[in-house]
Short mmCIF file of C-alpha atoms in Angstrom, two decimals:
data_model
loop_
_atom_site.label_atom_id
_atom_site.label_comp_id
_atom_site.label_asym_id
_atom_site.label_seq_id
_atom_site.Cartn_x
_atom_site.Cartn_y
_atom_site.Cartn_z
CA MET U 92 29.75 8.53 -6.74
CA LYS U 93 27.49 5.75 -6.92
CA THR U 94 24.13 5.72 -9.32
CA VAL U 95 20.63 4.46 -8.27
CA LEU U 96 17.60 3.84 -10.18
CA ILE U 97 14.38 3.16 -8.80
CA PHE U 98 11.82 2.02 -11.16
CA TYR U 99 8.09 2.13 -10.12
CA ALA U 100 4.66 2.06 -12.21
CA SER U 101 1.46 3.70 -11.81
CA TYR U 102 -0.40 0.77 -10.69
CA GLY U 103 -1.92 1.81 -7.14
CA GLY U 104 -0.17 4.44 -5.17
CA GLY U 105 1.56 1.67 -3.15
CA HIS U 106 4.61 1.35 -5.81
CA LEU U 107 4.83 4.88 -5.62
CA SER U 108 4.88 5.79 -2.48
CA ALA U 109 7.70 3.17 -1.96
CA ALA U 110 9.92 4.23 -4.28
CA LYS U 111 9.65 7.98 -3.13
CA SER U 112 10.50 6.83 0.77
CA ILE U 113 13.57 4.89 -0.64
CA ARG U 114 14.55 7.64 -2.36
CA ASP U 115 14.33 10.76 0.24
CA CYS U 116 16.25 8.02 2.71
CA ILE U 117 18.85 8.14 0.35
CA LEU U 118 18.95 11.78 -0.67
CA GLU U 119 19.03 12.55 3.33
CA ASN U 120 21.47 9.94 4.59
CA TYR U 121 24.03 8.63 1.63
CA LYS U 122 25.23 12.13 0.05
CA GLU U 123 27.63 10.77 -2.19
CA ILE U 124 24.89 8.72 -4.21
CA ASP U 125 23.17 10.00 -7.22
CA VAL U 126 19.45 8.96 -7.38
CA HIS U 127 16.55 8.65 -10.22
CA LEU U 128 13.32 7.93 -9.80
CA VAL U 129 11.50 6.86 -12.83
CA ASP U 130 7.93 5.29 -14.00
CA CYS U 131 9.37 2.37 -15.65
CA MET U 132 5.72 2.41 -18.30
CA LYS U 133 5.35 5.83 -18.94
CA TYR U 134 9.23 6.05 -20.07
CA ILE U 135 8.77 3.03 -22.29
CA ASN U 136 5.40 4.22 -23.71
CA LYS U 137 3.09 6.55 -22.44
CA GLY U 138 0.28 5.29 -24.91
CA ILE U 139 0.80 2.22 -23.23
CA GLU U 140 1.16 3.10 -19.61
CA LYS U 141 -1.96 5.47 -20.20
CA ILE U 142 -4.48 2.90 -21.57
CA THR U 143 -3.01 -0.39 -19.20
CA THR U 144 -3.28 1.96 -16.14
CA THR U 145 -6.88 2.97 -17.00
CA ALA U 146 -7.67 -0.49 -17.79
CA TYR U 147 -6.76 -1.70 -14.33
CA LYS U 148 -8.66 1.41 -12.39
CA GLU U 149 -11.51 0.41 -14.39
CA MET U 150 -11.45 -3.43 -13.73
CA ALA U 151 -10.54 -2.71 -10.39
CA LYS U 152 -13.63 -0.60 -10.10
CA LYS U 153 -16.65 -2.03 -12.17
CA ALA U 154 -15.47 -5.62 -11.91
CA PRO U 155 -13.16 -6.51 -9.72
CA TRP U 156 -14.03 -10.33 -9.59
CA ALA U 157 -12.12 -10.09 -13.54
CA TRP U 158 -9.61 -8.48 -11.28
CA GLY U 159 -9.28 -11.09 -9.33
CA LYS U 160 -9.44 -13.49 -11.75
CA VAL U 161 -6.67 -11.68 -13.65
CA TYR U 162 -4.52 -11.28 -10.55
CA TYR U 163 -4.39 -15.30 -10.10
CA GLN U 164 -4.44 -16.23 -13.71
CA SER U 165 -1.30 -14.24 -14.63
CA GLN U 166 0.94 -16.50 -11.43
CA LYS U 167 0.85 -19.57 -13.54
CA GLY U 168 0.15 -20.70 -17.69
CA PRO U 169 -0.90 -18.29 -20.55
CA LEU U 170 -1.59 -14.29 -19.25
CA ALA U 171 2.07 -15.43 -17.18
CA HIS U 172 3.45 -16.24 -20.31
CA ILE U 173 1.66 -13.06 -22.51
CA SER U 174 3.01 -11.02 -19.90
CA SER U 175 6.70 -12.01 -18.87
CA SER U 176 6.90 -11.66 -22.82
CA SER U 177 5.96 -8.52 -23.45
CA ASN U 178 8.14 -7.35 -20.93
CA LYS U 179 10.79 -8.88 -22.09
CA ILE U 180 10.10 -6.82 -25.53
CA MET U 181 9.37 -3.37 -23.07
CA ALA U 182 12.87 -4.50 -21.81
CA HIS U 183 14.76 -2.81 -24.46
CA LYS U 184 13.41 -0.25 -24.00
CA LEU U 185 14.24 0.51 -21.04
CA ASN U 186 17.48 -0.43 -21.61
CA LYS U 187 18.01 2.94 -23.76
CA LEU U 188 17.46 4.69 -19.96
CA ILE U 189 19.99 2.50 -18.06
CA GLU U 190 22.73 2.63 -20.67
CA ASP U 191 22.69 6.35 -20.16
CA VAL U 192 21.86 6.59 -16.81
CA LYS U 193 24.39 3.68 -15.95
CA PRO U 194 23.09 2.65 -12.81
CA ASP U 195 25.31 0.79 -10.31
CA LEU U 196 22.06 -0.35 -8.37
CA ILE U 197 18.00 -0.60 -9.62
CA ILE U 198 15.82 -0.51 -7.09
CA SER U 199 12.30 -2.15 -8.59
CA THR U 200 8.73 -1.56 -6.47
CA HIS U 201 6.90 -3.29 -9.62
CA PRO U 202 6.55 -6.83 -10.73
CA PHE U 203 7.11 -5.53 -14.01
CA ALA U 204 10.52 -3.22 -13.71
CA ASN U 205 11.63 -6.24 -11.93
CA GLN U 206 11.16 -8.49 -14.92
CA MET U 207 12.85 -6.18 -17.49
CA CYS U 208 15.66 -5.63 -15.34
CA SER U 209 16.40 -9.64 -14.65
CA TYR U 210 15.74 -10.35 -18.58
CA LEU U 211 18.38 -7.76 -19.55
CA LYS U 212 20.36 -9.30 -16.80
CA LYS U 213 20.28 -12.46 -18.53
CA LYS U 214 20.99 -10.93 -21.78
CA CYS U 215 24.18 -9.41 -20.51
CA LYS U 216 22.99 -6.14 -21.32
CA ILE U 217 23.55 -4.73 -17.83
CA THR U 218 25.67 -5.38 -14.32
CA ALA U 219 24.18 -4.12 -12.08
CA LYS U 220 22.59 -5.34 -8.41
CA ILE U 221 19.32 -5.27 -8.68
CA ALA U 222 16.65 -5.03 -5.56
CA THR U 223 13.08 -6.30 -5.65
CA ILE U 224 10.66 -4.25 -2.99
CA MET U 225 7.83 -6.22 -3.12
CA THR U 226 4.41 -3.72 -1.91
CA ASP U 227 1.77 -6.37 -0.18
CA TYR U 228 1.78 -8.56 2.37
CA ALA U 229 1.45 -12.19 0.32
CA PRO U 230 3.97 -12.64 -2.71
CA HIS U 231 3.11 -13.00 -6.21
CA ASP U 232 4.73 -15.55 -8.94
CA GLN U 233 5.00 -12.12 -11.08
CA TRP U 234 7.35 -10.96 -8.50
CA LEU U 235 9.52 -14.00 -9.09
CA VAL U 236 10.08 -14.07 -13.07
CA GLY U 237 14.03 -14.07 -13.57
CA SER U 238 14.36 -14.50 -9.61
CA GLU U 239 17.80 -16.04 -10.45
CA PHE U 240 18.89 -13.04 -11.37
CA ILE U 241 17.65 -10.71 -8.29
CA ASP U 242 20.48 -10.38 -5.39
CA TYR U 243 17.83 -8.52 -2.91
CA PHE U 244 13.93 -9.32 -2.12
CA PHE U 245 12.99 -6.97 0.28
CA VAL U 246 9.01 -8.65 1.69
CA ALA U 247 6.64 -7.30 4.31
CA HIS U 248 6.98 -9.96 6.90
CA GLU U 249 8.76 -13.12 8.40
CA GLY U 250 6.17 -15.57 6.75
CA MET U 251 6.70 -13.87 2.87
CA LYS U 252 10.82 -14.46 3.72
CA GLU U 253 9.24 -18.72 4.56
CA GLN U 254 7.20 -18.71 1.08
CA LEU U 255 9.85 -17.48 -0.50
CA ILE U 256 12.64 -19.32 0.49
CA GLN U 257 9.96 -22.42 -0.18
CA LYS U 258 9.94 -21.15 -3.91
CA GLY U 259 13.69 -21.75 -3.80
CA ILE U 260 14.98 -18.18 -3.40
CA PRO U 261 18.36 -18.29 -1.18
CA GLN U 262 17.56 -17.47 2.26
CA THR U 263 20.19 -14.90 1.90
CA GLN U 264 18.83 -12.76 -0.44
CA ILE U 265 15.66 -12.53 1.52
CA TYR U 266 15.12 -9.29 3.76
CA ALA U 267 11.83 -9.35 5.99
CA THR U 268 12.16 -5.44 6.55
CA GLY U 269 8.71 -4.60 5.81
CA ILE U 270 7.23 -2.38 3.22
CA PRO U 271 9.13 1.23 2.88
CA LEU U 272 7.65 3.88 5.42
CA SER U 273 7.56 7.81 5.04
CA ASN U 274 9.76 8.70 7.61
CA ARG U 275 6.83 11.20 8.54
CA PHE U 276 5.72 7.97 10.74
CA LEU U 277 8.59 8.06 13.09
CA LEU U 278 7.71 11.64 14.21
CA ASN U 279 6.12 12.29 17.88
CA TYR U 280 2.91 14.78 16.99
CA ASN U 281 1.78 16.44 20.08
CA LYS U 282 -1.95 14.46 20.66
CA GLU U 283 -3.76 17.49 21.66
CA GLU U 284 -1.90 20.42 19.84
CA THR U 285 -3.28 17.80 16.51
CA LEU U 286 -6.44 17.48 17.99
CA LYS U 287 -7.34 20.96 17.81
CA HIS U 288 -5.45 21.45 14.32
CA PHE U 289 -8.43 18.87 13.00
CA GLY U 290 -11.65 20.77 15.04
CA LEU U 291 -11.51 17.13 17.34
CA LYS U 292 -12.81 16.65 20.51
CA PRO U 293 -10.05 15.16 23.64
CA ASP U 294 -12.91 13.25 25.26
CA LYS U 295 -13.97 11.26 22.57
CA LYS U 296 -12.87 8.20 20.78
CA THR U 297 -11.35 9.05 16.79
CA VAL U 298 -12.53 6.95 14.03
CA LEU U 299 -10.43 7.47 10.72
CA PHE U 300 -12.71 6.62 7.86
CA PHE U 301 -11.09 5.91 4.66
CA GLY U 302 -14.01 5.70 2.74
CA GLY U 303 -13.30 7.18 -1.15
CA GLY U 304 -11.11 4.51 -2.04
CA GLU U 305 -8.68 4.50 -5.15
CA PHE U 306 -11.39 3.56 -7.16
CA GLY U 307 -14.37 4.42 -5.24
CA LEU U 308 -15.19 0.99 -5.08
CA GLY U 309 -17.56 -0.32 -2.73
CA LYS U 310 -19.46 2.93 -2.70
CA SER U 311 -22.72 1.18 -1.16
CA LYS U 312 -20.92 -1.30 1.38
CA THR U 313 -18.99 2.34 2.07
CA LEU U 314 -22.20 4.54 3.15
CA GLU U 315 -23.98 1.07 4.63
CA ILE U 316 -20.21 1.34 7.12
CA LEU U 317 -20.53 5.36 7.55
CA LYS U 318 -24.70 5.23 8.31
CA ALA U 319 -24.23 3.11 11.32
CA LEU U 320 -21.39 4.69 12.79
CA LEU U 321 -23.38 7.85 13.04
CA GLU U 322 -26.18 6.46 13.75
CA ASP U 323 -25.43 3.79 16.31
CA PHE U 324 -22.24 5.05 18.20
CA ASN U 325 -22.41 8.29 20.34
CA ASN U 326 -18.94 8.23 21.89
CA ILE U 327 -16.90 8.70 18.79
CA GLN U 328 -15.78 11.13 16.57
CA ILE U 329 -15.18 10.33 12.75
CA VAL U 330 -12.79 11.81 9.75
CA ALA U 331 -14.13 10.60 6.52
CA ILE U 332 -11.60 11.06 3.52
CA SER U 333 -13.33 11.02 0.38
CA GLY U 334 -10.19 11.25 -1.41
CA LYS U 335 -10.93 12.81 -4.79
CA ASN U 336 -14.00 11.29 -5.55
CA LEU U 337 -16.30 13.93 -5.06
CA LYS U 338 -19.79 11.70 -5.58
CA MET U 339 -18.74 10.26 -2.34
CA LYS U 340 -18.05 13.34 -0.53
CA LYS U 341 -21.39 14.69 -1.73
CA SER U 342 -23.08 11.23 -0.36
CA PHE U 343 -20.72 11.51 2.79
CA GLU U 344 -21.79 15.10 3.81
CA THR U 345 -25.37 14.43 2.89
CA LEU U 346 -25.73 11.25 5.74
CA VAL U 347 -24.03 13.30 7.90
CA LYS U 348 -26.69 16.01 7.84
CA GLU U 349 -29.28 14.04 7.53
CA ASN U 350 -27.93 12.41 10.75
CA LYS U 351 -27.27 15.90 12.15
CA LYS U 352 -23.30 15.31 13.09
CA GLU U 353 -22.15 17.80 11.76
CA ASP U 354 -20.24 18.54 14.72
CA GLU U 355 -18.76 14.92 15.21
CA VAL U 356 -17.80 14.39 11.62
CA THR U 357 -15.49 15.87 9.60
CA ILE U 358 -14.95 15.44 5.51
CA LEU U 359 -11.76 15.66 4.02
CA GLU U 360 -10.83 15.28 0.49
CA TYR U 361 -7.32 14.24 0.22
CA THR U 362 -4.97 14.82 2.75
CA ASN U 363 -1.28 14.73 2.72
CA GLU U 364 -1.51 14.55 6.75
CA VAL U 365 -2.12 11.09 7.25
CA PRO U 366 1.10 10.54 9.77
CA GLU U 367 -0.82 13.16 12.20
CA LEU U 368 -4.51 11.86 11.56
CA MET U 369 -2.76 8.70 12.70
CA SER U 370 -1.38 9.63 15.20
CA ILE U 371 -4.54 10.69 16.92
CA SER U 372 -7.08 7.93 16.39
CA ASP U 373 -8.13 5.18 17.59
CA LEU U 374 -9.23 2.77 15.23
CA VAL U 375 -9.02 2.67 11.30
CA ILE U 376 -11.65 2.10 8.74
CA THR U 377 -10.15 1.25 5.24
CA LYS U 378 -9.18 -0.90 2.22
CA PRO U 379 -6.08 -3.14 2.66
CA GLY U 380 -3.84 -1.57 0.56
CA GLY U 381 -0.42 -2.25 0.49
CA LEU U 382 0.41 1.51 1.40
CA THR U 383 -2.23 2.40 4.03
CA THR U 384 -1.55 -1.60 5.87
CA THR U 385 1.96 -0.26 6.79
CA GLU U 386 0.74 2.79 7.46
CA SER U 387 -1.92 1.60 10.17
CA LEU U 388 0.58 -1.26 11.45
CA ALA U 389 3.51 1.38 11.92
CA SER U 390 0.71 3.62 14.04
CA GLY U 391 -0.23 0.82 16.17
CA LEU U 392 -3.84 0.67 14.97
CA PRO U 393 -6.56 -1.61 14.91
CA ILE U 394 -8.36 -2.21 11.49
CA VAL U 395 -11.78 -2.54 9.85
CA VAL U 396 -11.14 -4.07 6.61
CA ILE U 397 -13.80 -2.87 4.07
CA ASN U 398 -13.81 -3.15 0.32
CA PRO U 399 -10.85 -5.27 -0.56
CA ILE U 400 -10.09 -5.44 -4.48
CA PRO U 401 -9.78 -9.63 -5.21
CA GLY U 402 -6.39 -10.96 -5.12
CA GLN U 403 -3.91 -8.35 -3.06
CA GLU U 404 -5.99 -6.98 -1.70
CA GLU U 405 -8.07 -9.63 -0.40
CA GLU U 406 -4.89 -11.65 0.28
CA ASN U 407 -3.76 -8.52 2.54
CA ALA U 408 -6.78 -8.91 4.59
CA GLU U 409 -6.44 -12.42 5.34
CA PHE U 410 -2.98 -11.97 6.35
CA LEU U 411 -4.65 -8.85 8.74
CA GLN U 412 -7.30 -10.91 10.31
CA LYS U 413 -4.47 -14.40 10.93
CA LYS U 414 -2.33 -11.91 12.91
CA GLN U 415 -5.73 -10.46 14.88
CA VAL U 416 -4.94 -7.35 13.89
CA GLY U 417 -8.06 -6.38 11.82
CA ILE U 418 -11.56 -7.39 11.07
CA TRP U 419 -12.66 -8.09 7.73
CA LEU U 420 -15.95 -6.62 7.41
CA LYS U 421 -17.50 -9.50 4.31
CA LYS U 422 -20.67 -9.22 2.52
CA GLY U 423 -23.39 -10.03 4.54
CA MET U 424 -21.79 -9.36 8.33
CA ASN U 425 -24.14 -7.25 10.55
CA VAL U 426 -22.14 -3.80 10.10
CA LYS U 427 -24.07 -2.72 13.60
CA GLU U 428 -23.30 -6.20 15.87
CA THR U 429 -19.71 -6.32 14.54
CA LEU U 430 -18.77 -2.70 14.88
CA SER U 431 -20.56 -2.81 18.64
CA ASP U 432 -18.46 -5.92 19.34
CA LEU U 433 -15.17 -3.82 19.17
CA PHE U 434 -16.44 -0.22 20.25
CA ASN U 435 -17.87 -2.01 23.75
CA SER U 436 -14.70 -4.29 24.15
CA PRO U 437 -11.68 -1.97 25.40
CA SER U 438 -9.88 -5.05 25.84
CA LYS U 439 -9.84 -6.39 21.79
CA MET U 440 -9.03 -3.10 20.57
CA GLN U 441 -6.26 -3.10 23.03
CA GLU U 442 -4.86 -6.62 21.94
CA MET U 443 -5.42 -5.78 17.99
CA LYS U 444 -3.41 -2.55 19.09
CA ILE U 445 -0.67 -4.59 20.54
CA HIS U 446 -0.81 -7.07 17.28
CA ALA U 447 0.01 -3.79 15.19
CA ARG U 448 2.72 -2.59 16.78
CA LEU U 449 4.17 -6.31 16.94
CA LEU U 450 4.10 -6.77 13.47
CA ALA U 451 4.85 -3.11 12.64
CA LYS U 452 8.30 -2.14 10.81
CA LYS U 453 8.52 1.60 11.44
CA ASN U 454 12.04 1.75 10.53
CA SER U 455 11.80 -0.55 6.80
CA THR U 456 13.34 2.22 4.49
CA LYS U 457 16.04 2.84 6.79
CA ASP U 458 17.00 -0.95 7.23
CA ILE U 459 16.40 -1.54 3.50
CA CYS U 460 19.41 1.38 2.68
CA LYS U 461 21.19 -0.13 5.19
CA VAL U 462 21.37 -3.72 3.39
CA LEU U 463 21.70 -1.62 0.14
CA PHE U 464 24.70 0.38 1.13
CA SER U 465 26.01 -0.51 4.21
#
């Protein structure tokens, strides 16, 4: 029996979701494989994990400009050196787990685990093959530290493959499979029943509005957009997801009540029915995290991008605009005019949907597993 160790880290939800999708695919399709899913930072030191994830969240929420500087400066120079050096130190702790599990294959959905494992392989501490799964739409150099000891690179699209080739990664080791996706996005949902389940009308366009955001970033912009949707458009219904942000939920409820649009807006907190909601939606308005972007593309949805975190999310937003799938609603843009141009142009909406379907890699998880286990 083969043993697989999957590492992730809790800096944003996409790394864990990608790791879970791979684990679930293995469990469902490869009975002869023993699989372990581990938060590498939490395993090394719960205190360090708590401090660093809290710092990331607070910086992304309260000083996104600062996070943007950290993101870009960590590719090269002192910050890159500090990150790589600290990961070498922590790698020795991680090696204890690897020695106990004795994996044949290590899969990483976060660059920290990637760096630690490549360092251990360099020092001949491990012999397992290492697979890296990048969870955004542009590569960051931190993913490539120790790349000569990585056996597989899985990326979101062909453009990223070309970028990695230019950075010296052998073409034979790079697979443009797409970011791992839950198999629930492969299912067919009955539209009439799903609309009824959420109390929605079949004769109106449905806008899926992710307004909470992981860190509640850009609250004023989020409320400005919802206000425009409520005041200026009568032919739509909105599913507004506030996530775990209770203040945002209350603000949503206040706006809806003031505009007397209770019948046109459904407000949800955290939900695990995103595949179902996307299957009945005509448009998604969201921050461009790697996971939500992947899910939206798989559902063939045009995307209006709001409040991207500087760094990886801005790069995702640029990718979506370049591929004519998304519209980045930037600071200073007229919300009403931008949305009116989109809603009043069925041909543009249709064109964006076509581009989304062409970009989507719905079988990403299965394709990754086929490469690794065939």
